[in-house]
Coordinates of C-alpha atoms and ligand atoms in Angstrom, one line a residue:
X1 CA 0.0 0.0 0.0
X2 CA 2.7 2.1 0.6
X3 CA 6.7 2.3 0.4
X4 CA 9.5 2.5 3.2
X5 CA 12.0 5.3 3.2
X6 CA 15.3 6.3 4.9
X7 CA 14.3 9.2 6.7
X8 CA 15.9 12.1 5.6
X9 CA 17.7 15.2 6.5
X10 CA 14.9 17.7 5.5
X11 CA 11.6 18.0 4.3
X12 CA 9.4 21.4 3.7
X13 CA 6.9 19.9 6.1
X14 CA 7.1 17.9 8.9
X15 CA 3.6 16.4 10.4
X16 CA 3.4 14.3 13.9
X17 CA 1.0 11.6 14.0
X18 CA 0.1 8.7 11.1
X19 CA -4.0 9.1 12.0
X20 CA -6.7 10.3 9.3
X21 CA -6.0 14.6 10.5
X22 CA -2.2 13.7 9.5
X23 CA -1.9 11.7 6.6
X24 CA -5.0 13.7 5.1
X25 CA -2.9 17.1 5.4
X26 CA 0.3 15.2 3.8
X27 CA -2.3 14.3 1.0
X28 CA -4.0 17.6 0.1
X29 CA -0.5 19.2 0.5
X30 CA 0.3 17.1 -2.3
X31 CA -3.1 16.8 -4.3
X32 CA -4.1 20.5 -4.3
X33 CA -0.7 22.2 -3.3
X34 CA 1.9 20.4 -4.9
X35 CA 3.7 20.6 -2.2
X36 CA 5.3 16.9 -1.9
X37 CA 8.5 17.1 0.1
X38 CA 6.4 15.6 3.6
X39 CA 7.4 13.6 5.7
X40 CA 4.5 11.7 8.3
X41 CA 6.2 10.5 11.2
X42 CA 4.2 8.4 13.8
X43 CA 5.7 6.4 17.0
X44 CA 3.6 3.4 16.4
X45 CA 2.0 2.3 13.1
X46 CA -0.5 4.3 10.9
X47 CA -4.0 4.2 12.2
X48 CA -3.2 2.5 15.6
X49 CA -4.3 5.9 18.0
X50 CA -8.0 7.5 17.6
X51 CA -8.2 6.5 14.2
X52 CA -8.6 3.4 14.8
X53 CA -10.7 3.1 17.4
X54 CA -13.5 5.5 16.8
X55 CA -17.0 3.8 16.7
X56 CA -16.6 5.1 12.7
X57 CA -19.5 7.6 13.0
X58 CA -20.1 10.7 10.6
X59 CA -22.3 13.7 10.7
X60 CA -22.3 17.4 10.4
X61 CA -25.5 18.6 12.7
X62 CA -23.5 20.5 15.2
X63 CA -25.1 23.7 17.1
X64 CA -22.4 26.7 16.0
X65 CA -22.8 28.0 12.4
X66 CA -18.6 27.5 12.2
X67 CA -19.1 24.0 13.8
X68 CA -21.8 22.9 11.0
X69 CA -19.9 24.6 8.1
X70 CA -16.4 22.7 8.9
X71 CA -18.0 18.9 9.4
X72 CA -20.5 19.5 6.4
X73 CA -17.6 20.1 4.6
X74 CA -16.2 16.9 5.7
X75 CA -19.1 14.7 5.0
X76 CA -19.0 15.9 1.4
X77 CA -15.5 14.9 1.6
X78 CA -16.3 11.8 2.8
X79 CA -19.1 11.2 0.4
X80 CA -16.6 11.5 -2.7
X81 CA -14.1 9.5 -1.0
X82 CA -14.4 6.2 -2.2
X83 CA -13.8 7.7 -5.7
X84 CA -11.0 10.0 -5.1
X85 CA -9.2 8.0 -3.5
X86 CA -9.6 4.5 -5.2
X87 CA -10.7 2.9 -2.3
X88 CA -14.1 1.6 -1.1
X89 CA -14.0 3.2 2.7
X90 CA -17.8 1.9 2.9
X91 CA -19.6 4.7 3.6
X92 CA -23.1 4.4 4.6
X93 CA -25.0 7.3 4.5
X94 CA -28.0 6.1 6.6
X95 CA -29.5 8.8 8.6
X96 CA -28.6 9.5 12.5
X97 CA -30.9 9.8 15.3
X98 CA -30.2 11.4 18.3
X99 CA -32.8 10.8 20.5
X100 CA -34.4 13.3 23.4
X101 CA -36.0 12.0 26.3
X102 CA -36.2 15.1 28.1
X103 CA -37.9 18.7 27.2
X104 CA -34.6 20.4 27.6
X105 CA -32.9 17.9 25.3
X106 CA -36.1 18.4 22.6
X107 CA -35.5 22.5 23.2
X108 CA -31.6 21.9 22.4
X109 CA -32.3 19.3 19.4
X110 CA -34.8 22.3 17.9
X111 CA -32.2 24.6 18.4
X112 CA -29.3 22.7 16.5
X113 CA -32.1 22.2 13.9
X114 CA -32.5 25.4 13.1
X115 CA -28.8 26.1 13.1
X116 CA -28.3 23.5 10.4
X117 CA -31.2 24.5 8.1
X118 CA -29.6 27.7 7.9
X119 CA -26.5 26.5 6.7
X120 CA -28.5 23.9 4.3
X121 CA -28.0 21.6 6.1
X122 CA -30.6 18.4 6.6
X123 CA -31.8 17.8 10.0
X124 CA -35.0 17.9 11.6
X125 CA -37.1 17.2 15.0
X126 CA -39.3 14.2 14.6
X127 CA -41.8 12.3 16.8
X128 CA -41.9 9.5 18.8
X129 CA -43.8 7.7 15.9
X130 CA -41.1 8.6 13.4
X131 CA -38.6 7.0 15.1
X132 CA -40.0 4.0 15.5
X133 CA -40.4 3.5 11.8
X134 CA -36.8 4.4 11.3
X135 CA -35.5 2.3 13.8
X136 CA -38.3 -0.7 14.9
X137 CA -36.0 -1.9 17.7
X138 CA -36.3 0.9 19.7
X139 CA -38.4 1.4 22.7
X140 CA -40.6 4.2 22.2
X141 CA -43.4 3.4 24.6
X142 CA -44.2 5.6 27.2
X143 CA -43.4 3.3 30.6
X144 CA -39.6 3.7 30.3
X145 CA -37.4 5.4 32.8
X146 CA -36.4 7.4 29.8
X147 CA -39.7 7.8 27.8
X148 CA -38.3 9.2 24.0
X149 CA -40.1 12.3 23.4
X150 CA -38.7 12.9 20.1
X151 CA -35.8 13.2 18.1
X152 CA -33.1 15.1 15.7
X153 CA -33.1 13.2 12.3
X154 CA -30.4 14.1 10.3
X155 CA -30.5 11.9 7.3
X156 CA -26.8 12.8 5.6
X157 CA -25.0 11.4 9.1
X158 CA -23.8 7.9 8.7
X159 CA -20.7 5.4 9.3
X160 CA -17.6 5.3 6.9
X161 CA -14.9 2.1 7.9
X162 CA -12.3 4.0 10.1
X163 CA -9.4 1.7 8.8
X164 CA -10.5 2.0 5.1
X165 CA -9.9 5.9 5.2
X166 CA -6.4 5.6 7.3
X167 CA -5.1 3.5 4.3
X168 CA -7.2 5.1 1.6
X169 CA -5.1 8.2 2.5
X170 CA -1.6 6.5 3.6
X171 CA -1.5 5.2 -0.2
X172 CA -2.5 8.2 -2.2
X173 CA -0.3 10.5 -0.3
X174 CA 2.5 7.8 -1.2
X175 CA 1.6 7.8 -4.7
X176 CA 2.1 11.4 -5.0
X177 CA 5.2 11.4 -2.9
X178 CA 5.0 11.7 0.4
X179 CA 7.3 9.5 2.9
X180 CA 4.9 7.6 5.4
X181 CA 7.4 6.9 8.9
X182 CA 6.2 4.5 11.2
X183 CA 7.6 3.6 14.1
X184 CA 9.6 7.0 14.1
X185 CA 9.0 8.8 17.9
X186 CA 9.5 12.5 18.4
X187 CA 11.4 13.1 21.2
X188 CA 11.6 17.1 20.8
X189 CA 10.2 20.0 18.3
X190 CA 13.5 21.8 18.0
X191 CA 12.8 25.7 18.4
X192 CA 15.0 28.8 18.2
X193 CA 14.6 32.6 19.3
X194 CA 11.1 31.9 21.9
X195 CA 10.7 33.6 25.4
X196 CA 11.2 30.0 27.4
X197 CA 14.6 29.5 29.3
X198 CA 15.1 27.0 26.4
X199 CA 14.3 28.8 23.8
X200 CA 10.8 27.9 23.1
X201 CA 7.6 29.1 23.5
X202 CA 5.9 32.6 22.1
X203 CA 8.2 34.8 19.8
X204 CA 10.3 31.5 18.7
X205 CA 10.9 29.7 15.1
X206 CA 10.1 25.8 14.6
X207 CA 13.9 24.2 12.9
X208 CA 12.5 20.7 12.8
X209 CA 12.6 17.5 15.2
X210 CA 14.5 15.3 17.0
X211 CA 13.4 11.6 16.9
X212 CA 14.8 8.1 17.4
X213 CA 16.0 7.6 14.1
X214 CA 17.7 10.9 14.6
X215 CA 17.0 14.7 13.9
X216 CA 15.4 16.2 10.7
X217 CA 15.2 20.1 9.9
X218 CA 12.3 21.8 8.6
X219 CA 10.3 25.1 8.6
X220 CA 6.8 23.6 9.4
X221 CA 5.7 21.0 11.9
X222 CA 2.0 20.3 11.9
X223 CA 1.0 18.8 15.5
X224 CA -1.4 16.3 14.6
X225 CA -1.8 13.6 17.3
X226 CA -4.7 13.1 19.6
X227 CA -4.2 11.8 22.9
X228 CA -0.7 13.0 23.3
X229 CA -1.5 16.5 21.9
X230 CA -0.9 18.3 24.3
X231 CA 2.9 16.3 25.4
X232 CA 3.8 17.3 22.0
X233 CA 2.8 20.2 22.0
X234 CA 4.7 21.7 25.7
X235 CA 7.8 20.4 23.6
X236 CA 7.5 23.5 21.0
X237 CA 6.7 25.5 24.3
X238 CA 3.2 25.7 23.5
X239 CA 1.3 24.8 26.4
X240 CA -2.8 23.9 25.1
X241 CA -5.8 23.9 27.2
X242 CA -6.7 20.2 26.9
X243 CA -7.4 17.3 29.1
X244 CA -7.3 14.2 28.2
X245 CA -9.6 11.0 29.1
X246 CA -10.3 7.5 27.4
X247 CA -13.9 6.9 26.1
X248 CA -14.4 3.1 26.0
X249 CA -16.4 1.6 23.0
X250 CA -17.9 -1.9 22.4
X251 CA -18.7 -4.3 19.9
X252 CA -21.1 -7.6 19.9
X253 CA -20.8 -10.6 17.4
X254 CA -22.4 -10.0 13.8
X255 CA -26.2 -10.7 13.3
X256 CA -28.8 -10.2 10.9
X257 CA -29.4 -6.5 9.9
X258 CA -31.9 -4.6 11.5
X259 CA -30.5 -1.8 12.9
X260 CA -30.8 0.4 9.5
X261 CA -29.6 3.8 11.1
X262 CA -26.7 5.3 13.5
X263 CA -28.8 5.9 17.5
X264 CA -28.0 8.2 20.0
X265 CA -29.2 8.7 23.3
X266 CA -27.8 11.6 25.0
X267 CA -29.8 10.9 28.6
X268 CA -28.6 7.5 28.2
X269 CA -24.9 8.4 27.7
X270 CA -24.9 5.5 24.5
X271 CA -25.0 5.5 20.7
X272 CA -25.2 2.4 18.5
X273 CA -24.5 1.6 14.8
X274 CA -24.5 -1.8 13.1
X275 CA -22.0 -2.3 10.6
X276 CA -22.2 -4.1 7.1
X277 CA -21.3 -7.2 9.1
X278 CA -24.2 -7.1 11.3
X279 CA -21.8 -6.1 14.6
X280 CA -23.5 -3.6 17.2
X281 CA -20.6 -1.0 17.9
X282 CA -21.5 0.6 21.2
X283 CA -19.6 4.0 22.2
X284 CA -20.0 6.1 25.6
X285 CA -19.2 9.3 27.5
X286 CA -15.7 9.9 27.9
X287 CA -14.5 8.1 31.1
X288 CA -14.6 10.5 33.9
X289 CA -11.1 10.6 34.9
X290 CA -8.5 12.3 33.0
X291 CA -5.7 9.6 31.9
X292 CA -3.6 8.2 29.3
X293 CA -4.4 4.4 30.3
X294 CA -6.8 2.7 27.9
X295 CA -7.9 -0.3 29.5
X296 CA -11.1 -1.5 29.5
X297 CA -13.2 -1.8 32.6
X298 CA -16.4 -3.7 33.6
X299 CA -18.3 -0.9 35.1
X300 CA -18.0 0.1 31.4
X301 CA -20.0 -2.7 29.6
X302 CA -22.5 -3.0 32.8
X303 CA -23.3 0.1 32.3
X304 CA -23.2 0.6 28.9
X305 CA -25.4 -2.9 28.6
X306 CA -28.0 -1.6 31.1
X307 CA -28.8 1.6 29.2
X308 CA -28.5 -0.4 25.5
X309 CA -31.1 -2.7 26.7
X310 CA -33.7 0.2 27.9
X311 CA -33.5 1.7 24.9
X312 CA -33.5 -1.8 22.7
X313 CA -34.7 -4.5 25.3
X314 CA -35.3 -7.1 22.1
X315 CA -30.7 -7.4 21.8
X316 CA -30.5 -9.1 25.1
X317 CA -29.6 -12.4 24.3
X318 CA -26.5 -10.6 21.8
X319 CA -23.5 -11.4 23.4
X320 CA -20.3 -9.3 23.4
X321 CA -17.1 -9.3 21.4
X322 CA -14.9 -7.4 22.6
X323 CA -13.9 -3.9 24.2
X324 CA -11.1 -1.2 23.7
X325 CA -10.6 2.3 24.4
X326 CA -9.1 5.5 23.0
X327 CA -7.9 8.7 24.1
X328 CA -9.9 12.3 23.9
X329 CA -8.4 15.4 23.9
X330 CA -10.9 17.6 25.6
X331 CA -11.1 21.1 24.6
X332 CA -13.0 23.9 27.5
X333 CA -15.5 24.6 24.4
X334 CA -15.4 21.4 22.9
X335 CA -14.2 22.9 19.6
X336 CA -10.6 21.9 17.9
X337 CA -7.5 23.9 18.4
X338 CA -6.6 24.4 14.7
X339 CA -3.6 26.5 12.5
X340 CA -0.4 28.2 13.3
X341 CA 0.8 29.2 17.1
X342 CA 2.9 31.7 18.5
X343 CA 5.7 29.6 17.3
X344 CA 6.2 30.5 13.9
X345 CA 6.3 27.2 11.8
X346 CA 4.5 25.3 14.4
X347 CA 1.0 24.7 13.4
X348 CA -1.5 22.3 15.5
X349 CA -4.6 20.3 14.5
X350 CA -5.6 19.2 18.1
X351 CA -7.9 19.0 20.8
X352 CA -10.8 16.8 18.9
X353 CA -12.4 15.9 22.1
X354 CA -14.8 13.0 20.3
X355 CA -15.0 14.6 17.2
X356 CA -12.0 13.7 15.3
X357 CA -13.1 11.2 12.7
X358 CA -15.9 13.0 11.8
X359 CA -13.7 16.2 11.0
X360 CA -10.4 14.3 9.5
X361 CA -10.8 14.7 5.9
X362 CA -11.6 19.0 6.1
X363 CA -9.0 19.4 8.6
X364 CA -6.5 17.5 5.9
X365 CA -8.2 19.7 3.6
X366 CA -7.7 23.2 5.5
X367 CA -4.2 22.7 7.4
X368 CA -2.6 22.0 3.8
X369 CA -4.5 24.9 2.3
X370 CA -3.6 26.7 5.4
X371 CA 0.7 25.9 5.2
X372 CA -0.3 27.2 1.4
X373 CA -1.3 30.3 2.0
X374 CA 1.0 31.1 5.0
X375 CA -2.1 32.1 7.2
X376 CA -5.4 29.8 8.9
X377 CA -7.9 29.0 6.2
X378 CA -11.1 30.9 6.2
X379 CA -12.9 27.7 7.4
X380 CA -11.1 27.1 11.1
X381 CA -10.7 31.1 11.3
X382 CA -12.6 30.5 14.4
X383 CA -10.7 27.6 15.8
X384 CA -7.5 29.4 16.3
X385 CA -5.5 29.2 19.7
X386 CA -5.8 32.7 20.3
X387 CA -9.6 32.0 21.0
X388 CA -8.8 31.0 24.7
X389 CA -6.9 34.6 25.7
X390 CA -9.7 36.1 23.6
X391 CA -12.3 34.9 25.1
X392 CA -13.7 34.0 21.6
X393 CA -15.2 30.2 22.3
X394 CA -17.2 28.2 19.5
X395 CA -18.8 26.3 22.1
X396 CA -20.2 22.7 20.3
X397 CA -21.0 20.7 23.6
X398 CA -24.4 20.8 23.0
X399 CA -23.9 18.9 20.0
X400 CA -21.7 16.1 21.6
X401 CA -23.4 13.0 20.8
X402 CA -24.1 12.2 25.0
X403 CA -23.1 14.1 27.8
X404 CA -19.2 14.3 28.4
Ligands
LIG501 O1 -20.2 13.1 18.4 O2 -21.2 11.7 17.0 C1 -20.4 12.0 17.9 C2 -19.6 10.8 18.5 C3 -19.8 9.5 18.2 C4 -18.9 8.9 18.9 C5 -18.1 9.8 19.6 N1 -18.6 11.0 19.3

């Protein structure tokens, strides 16, 4: 899929971390910029960090007008993908629920409705009734603990295969010339002329990176790694304002097909999609501890089973395949931290919270046309760094899929 290199002295860009945000910046830097001297380095192997383990869900009805702009961009990405890249990634564009079981949650799901017809976008509030004729297995009777008073529809939200779009990238951005390094750490961002004791930090200039297979210059390094964003980040001397906690995520043995769209349940802290395969993939709030372990626990799946089977109480015979977890980089307004710092050269694509695979193919898109032009691409204008001192937030927690 893709060739090995000897990593070399210098490229013209530099980007941290082999996930969809990175390898879909190399490629557009390539494909629309021309701009081909790139080297991807990752620590472990491409795809292995959130990429990976995402519960593969896509949608673009978020609350802000810059939020909905920025992931509808992405799902038309995502729509042409297959094609543009050569690659099936199986997208399934088959609608996404999320349900409300409480007035506040209907007043919210109204509100993000509105929001997205604005911006052309398709979502609307539907009844209990509707519901059930999109998705039979659901509960909607009005005994439950949790009665489902409604919903937001948004018919263009679906599920893509995670892995398919990791190497659906990897090989195009080889093909037009980019070096893939797996299994190459960064140790230190090398920096010159900043305010820190060492150098770094506000006022300074990015001169590459020092890794385990040895240092390589360079004007620009993009920061795209989630988990370990922020790590990465103190070692250019930019500190971010991110926390980081696992969310856990499920999946059951294949059965027939009867789930036909993507559920969520925000006062049930659970959403649900089955894939081509017939698997239930199960995902949940973040865990509520900040840490960079990512085991799984069995409060998890009893939990997570308890609230599954009051909203589908027909699944509980299904029996459970495995568990894994990934790492969220939590953000104070739940938006990204996107575009160049007060290092100059040092650009960042972090802080995706549980976002991230929805938004990988526009961020790609917008860092590369950002290193183009020199400055932050209309589109993530907003989701600048200088937002936090500013007091500027784009505040998209009411559009997390369950509460965080
Ligand atoms: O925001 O749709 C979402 C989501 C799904 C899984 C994690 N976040």
């Amino acid at each position: 899929m893709w060739r090995r290199h000897t990593l070399k002295s210098h490229y013209d860009v530099i980007i941290i971390g082999g996930g969809i945000h990175g390898l879909a910046t190399a490629y557009y830097l390539a494909k629309n910029h021309g701009i081909t001297n790139v080297a991807v380095v990752d620590k472990g192997y491409l795809g292995g960090g959130g990429s990976g383990r995402n519960t593969a869900i896509v949608r673009s009805n978020y609350l802000t007008p810059e939020g909905v702009a920025f992931y509808d961009r992405s799902l038309e990405l995502y729509n042409t993908m297959a094609t543009d890249l050569n690659l099936n990634v199986m997208f399934s564009r088959r609608g996404h629920l999320t349900l409300a079981h409480t007035d506040s949650a209907l007043r919210t799901m109204n509100w993000r409705a509105e929001v997205n017809k604005l911006a052309g976008v398709d979502s609307s509030v539907i009844g209990p009734q509707e519901v059930k004729e999109l998705a039979p297995s659901l509960d909607v009777s009005t005994g439950t603990r949790y009665p489902i008073l409604g919903a937001l529809y948004h018919p263009p939200g679906g599920i893509v295969r995670h892995d398919a779009v990791v190497w659906g990238y990897a090989r195009a951005a080889d093909h037009l010339g980019v070096e893939l390094h797996q299994e190459t750490e960064v140790l230190d961002i090398l920096v010159t002329g900043g305010e820190g004791p060492d150098g770094k930090g506000h006022g300074g200039k990015v001169t590459g990176i020092r890794t385990n297979r040895g240092d390589i210059s360079s004007p620009v390094v993009v920061n795209c790694t989630a988990g370990w964003a922020s790590l990465i980040s103190n070692m250019a001397g930019v500190p971010l304002p991110i926390t980081t906690h696992p969310l856990q995520a499920a999946v059951t043995e294949p059965c027939k097909v009867f789930l036909p769209t993507v559920v969520v349940s925000g006062s049930l802290h659970v959403y649900v999609s089955q894939t081509d395969r017939g698997e239930l993939v199960f995902g949940a709030s973040v865990d509520p501890v900040g840490t960079y372990r990512v085991n799984g626990t069995l409060e998890f799946i009893e939990e997570l089973a308890g609230h599954v089977l009051e909203l589908m109480p027909g699944i509980s015979k299904m029996r459970l395949l495995r568990q894994w977890s990934g790492l969220c980089d939590m953000t104070p307004d739940y938006s990204p931290v996107m575009g160049y710092t007060q290092v100059a050269g040092y650009l960042v694509d972090v802080g995706w919270g549980t976002y991230g695979f929805k938004a990988g193919p526009v961020s790609g898109e917008t860092m590369a046309e950002s290193i183009a032009i020199g400055r932050n691409a209309d589109l993530i204008a907003s989701f600048g760094i200088e937002r936090f001192t500013e007091g500027d937030l784009v505040g998209e927690k009411g559009a997390a899929a369950v509460g965080h």
